[in-house]
mmCIF file of C-alpha atoms and ligand atoms in Angstrom:
data_model
loop_
_atom_site.group_PDB
_atom_site.id
_atom_site.type_symbol
_atom_site.label_atom_id
_atom_site.label_comp_id
_atom_site.label_asym_id
_atom_site.label_seq_id
_atom_site.Cartn_x
_atom_site.Cartn_y
_atom_site.Cartn_z
ATOM 1 C CA MET U 15 -15.361 0.003 21.369
ATOM 2 C CA LYS U 16 -14.090 2.729 23.645
ATOM 3 C CA LYS U 17 -15.299 5.948 22.042
ATOM 4 C CA ILE U 18 -15.699 7.785 18.766
ATOM 5 C CA GLU U 19 -12.085 8.522 17.890
ATOM 6 C CA HIS U 20 -12.808 10.700 14.888
ATOM 7 C CA LEU U 21 -15.168 11.556 12.072
ATOM 8 C CA GLY U 22 -13.732 11.475 8.569
ATOM 9 C CA ILE U 23 -14.915 14.183 6.188
ATOM 10 C CA ALA U 24 -14.306 13.977 2.446
ATOM 11 C CA VAL U 25 -13.275 17.333 0.975
ATOM 12 C CA LYS U 26 -12.230 18.559 -2.453
ATOM 13 C CA ASP U 27 -9.716 21.187 -1.375
ATOM 14 C CA ILE U 28 -7.912 20.491 1.876
ATOM 15 C CA ASP U 29 -6.409 23.997 2.113
ATOM 16 C CA ALA U 30 -9.823 25.634 1.888
ATOM 17 C CA SER U 31 -11.373 23.085 4.251
ATOM 18 C CA GLU U 32 -8.578 23.449 6.792
ATOM 19 C CA ALA U 33 -9.255 27.184 6.903
ATOM 20 C CA LEU U 34 -12.995 26.547 7.192
ATOM 21 C CA PHE U 35 -12.666 24.035 10.038
ATOM 22 C CA GLU U 36 -10.114 26.235 11.758
ATOM 23 C CA SER U 37 -12.734 28.995 11.993
ATOM 24 C CA LEU U 38 -15.508 26.556 12.838
ATOM 25 C CA LEU U 39 -13.641 24.799 15.648
ATOM 26 C CA GLY U 40 -11.546 27.725 16.835
ATOM 27 C CA THR U 41 -8.385 25.644 16.693
ATOM 28 C CA LYS U 42 -5.650 24.827 14.201
ATOM 29 C CA PRO U 43 -5.088 21.347 12.769
ATOM 30 C CA TYR U 44 -2.414 19.477 14.735
ATOM 31 C CA LYS U 45 -1.252 17.273 11.906
ATOM 32 C CA ARG U 46 -1.292 16.978 8.134
ATOM 33 C CA GLU U 47 -0.238 13.666 6.686
ATOM 34 C CA GLU U 48 -0.252 11.985 3.298
ATOM 35 C CA VAL U 49 -1.300 8.323 3.266
ATOM 36 C CA LYS U 50 0.240 7.060 0.029
ATOM 37 C CA SER U 51 -1.407 3.627 0.199
ATOM 38 C CA GLU U 52 -4.840 5.301 0.159
ATOM 39 C CA ASN U 53 -3.993 8.188 -2.172
ATOM 40 C CA VAL U 54 -5.175 10.773 0.329
ATOM 41 C CA ILE U 55 -3.928 13.769 2.245
ATOM 42 C CA THR U 56 -5.380 13.993 5.748
ATOM 43 C CA SER U 57 -5.590 16.821 8.220
ATOM 44 C CA PHE U 58 -6.542 16.350 11.878
ATOM 45 C CA PHE U 59 -8.226 18.643 14.393
ATOM 46 C CA LYS U 60 -8.774 17.915 18.083
ATOM 47 C CA THR U 61 -12.249 18.576 19.416
ATOM 48 C CA GLY U 62 -12.136 17.564 23.065
ATOM 49 C CA GLU U 63 -11.837 13.776 23.261
ATOM 50 C CA SER U 64 -12.589 13.276 19.581
ATOM 51 C CA LYS U 65 -11.058 14.416 16.326
ATOM 52 C CA ILE U 66 -12.071 15.563 12.894
ATOM 53 C CA GLU U 67 -10.139 14.101 9.964
ATOM 54 C CA LEU U 68 -10.335 15.921 6.643
ATOM 55 C CA LEU U 69 -9.502 13.763 3.625
ATOM 56 C CA GLN U 70 -8.628 14.954 0.157
ATOM 57 C CA ALA U 71 -7.898 12.570 -2.731
ATOM 58 C CA THR U 72 -4.492 12.843 -4.406
ATOM 59 C CA ASP U 73 -5.683 11.003 -7.520
ATOM 60 C CA GLU U 74 -8.791 9.719 -9.264
ATOM 61 C CA SER U 75 -8.383 6.131 -8.050
ATOM 62 C CA SER U 76 -8.721 7.179 -4.409
ATOM 63 C CA ALA U 77 -11.832 6.032 -2.511
ATOM 64 C CA ILE U 78 -12.295 9.668 -1.500
ATOM 65 C CA ALA U 79 -12.442 10.815 -5.142
ATOM 66 C CA LYS U 80 -15.060 8.147 -5.862
ATOM 67 C CA PHE U 81 -17.065 9.064 -2.776
ATOM 68 C CA ILE U 82 -17.166 12.765 -3.719
ATOM 69 C CA GLU U 83 -18.114 11.911 -7.292
ATOM 70 C CA LYS U 84 -21.083 9.859 -6.038
ATOM 71 C CA LYS U 85 -22.227 11.775 -2.973
ATOM 72 C CA GLY U 86 -20.399 15.079 -2.891
ATOM 73 C CA GLU U 87 -18.363 16.383 0.014
ATOM 74 C CA GLY U 88 -19.407 15.385 3.516
ATOM 75 C CA ILE U 89 -19.098 12.840 6.302
ATOM 76 C CA HIS U 90 -17.263 9.834 4.908
ATOM 77 C CA HIS U 91 -16.695 7.558 7.895
ATOM 78 C CA ILE U 92 -16.988 7.202 11.646
ATOM 79 C CA ALA U 93 -13.979 5.803 13.497
ATOM 80 C CA PHE U 94 -14.117 3.982 16.813
ATOM 81 C CA ASP U 95 -11.199 3.656 19.151
ATOM 82 C CA VAL U 96 -10.637 0.017 20.129
ATOM 83 C CA LYS U 97 -8.320 -1.586 22.644
ATOM 84 C CA ASP U 98 -7.394 -4.648 20.576
ATOM 85 C CA ILE U 99 -8.189 -4.305 16.883
ATOM 86 C CA TYR U 100 -7.385 -7.963 16.124
ATOM 87 C CA LYS U 101 -9.847 -9.212 18.749
ATOM 88 C CA GLU U 102 -12.465 -6.688 17.678
ATOM 89 C CA LEU U 103 -12.215 -7.755 14.016
ATOM 90 C CA GLU U 104 -12.592 -11.379 15.088
ATOM 91 C CA ARG U 105 -15.627 -10.518 17.201
ATOM 92 C CA LEU U 106 -17.309 -8.508 14.429
ATOM 93 C CA LYS U 107 -16.621 -11.186 11.838
ATOM 94 C CA ALA U 108 -18.224 -13.763 14.135
ATOM 95 C CA GLU U 109 -21.215 -11.404 14.483
ATOM 96 C CA GLY U 110 -21.587 -11.523 10.706
ATOM 97 C CA PHE U 111 -20.252 -8.097 9.744
ATOM 98 C CA ARG U 112 -18.521 -7.772 6.393
ATOM 99 C CA LEU U 113 -14.918 -6.677 6.744
ATOM 100 C CA ILE U 114 -13.148 -4.636 4.101
ATOM 101 C CA HIS U 115 -9.826 -5.439 5.778
ATOM 102 C CA GLU U 116 -9.401 -8.866 7.332
ATOM 103 C CA GLU U 117 -6.104 -7.699 8.775
ATOM 104 C CA PRO U 118 -5.459 -4.239 10.237
ATOM 105 C CA LYS U 119 -3.120 -1.951 8.330
ATOM 106 C CA LYS U 120 -1.150 1.164 9.081
ATOM 107 C CA GLY U 121 -3.272 4.289 8.724
ATOM 108 C CA ALA U 122 -2.803 7.989 9.382
ATOM 109 C CA ASP U 123 -2.049 9.466 12.801
ATOM 110 C CA ASN U 124 -0.028 6.520 14.101
ATOM 111 C CA LYS U 125 -2.911 4.045 14.049
ATOM 112 C CA LEU U 126 -3.666 0.511 13.044
ATOM 113 C CA ILE U 127 -6.935 0.668 11.138
ATOM 114 C CA ALA U 128 -9.528 -1.547 9.478
ATOM 115 C CA PHE U 129 -12.837 -0.790 7.803
ATOM 116 C CA LEU U 130 -16.179 -2.593 7.836
ATOM 117 C CA HIS U 131 -18.278 -2.700 4.702
ATOM 118 C CA PRO U 132 -21.011 -0.013 4.761
ATOM 119 C CA LYS U 133 -23.512 -2.450 3.216
ATOM 120 C CA GLY U 134 -23.608 -4.260 6.563
ATOM 121 C CA THR U 135 -23.844 -1.141 8.720
ATOM 122 C CA ASN U 136 -26.815 0.873 7.428
ATOM 123 C CA GLY U 137 -24.693 2.628 4.849
ATOM 124 C CA VAL U 138 -22.230 3.952 7.412
ATOM 125 C CA LEU U 139 -18.578 3.328 6.675
ATOM 126 C CA VAL U 140 -17.091 2.237 10.013
ATOM 127 C CA GLU U 141 -13.386 2.382 10.811
ATOM 128 C CA LEU U 142 -11.768 0.693 13.788
ATOM 129 C CA CYS U 143 -8.547 2.204 15.015
ATOM 130 C CA GLN U 144 -5.985 1.424 17.641
ATOM 131 C CA GLU U 145 -3.103 3.656 18.628
ATOM 132 C CA ILE U 146 0.268 2.091 17.835
ATOM 133 C CA SER U 147 2.279 2.067 21.032
ATOM 134 C CA ASN U 148 5.925 2.892 20.471
HETATM 135 ZN ZN1 ZN Q 25 -10.336 7.870 9.596
#
């Protein structure tokens, strides 16, 4: 794992949270993107080498809606930048971690992503991501 790529934060109202994080970080979001497969709208801020990803559910079936219902708004996942997501998933599986995605899929911000099950990681939802090279 190379570095923390971003922290994902579950929010109820992405417009309000964008304004809040804009004042907090002193910078505007650089991208807003809907991920239809996950039923979320995301908004990204750069903070030095890392990023903040705000996530708002677009319907009740979204994992973000369920998370907020259970725990309220707040930090939802931590994402690590990896060089080779396929190799990393293989390595983690061999180490005994539970994978939510056996195969990486296309996520927001031009990334291949995969999640590990939080039950195997002290309750922390871990995302692996690798930039898709064009
Ligand atoms: Zn993420």
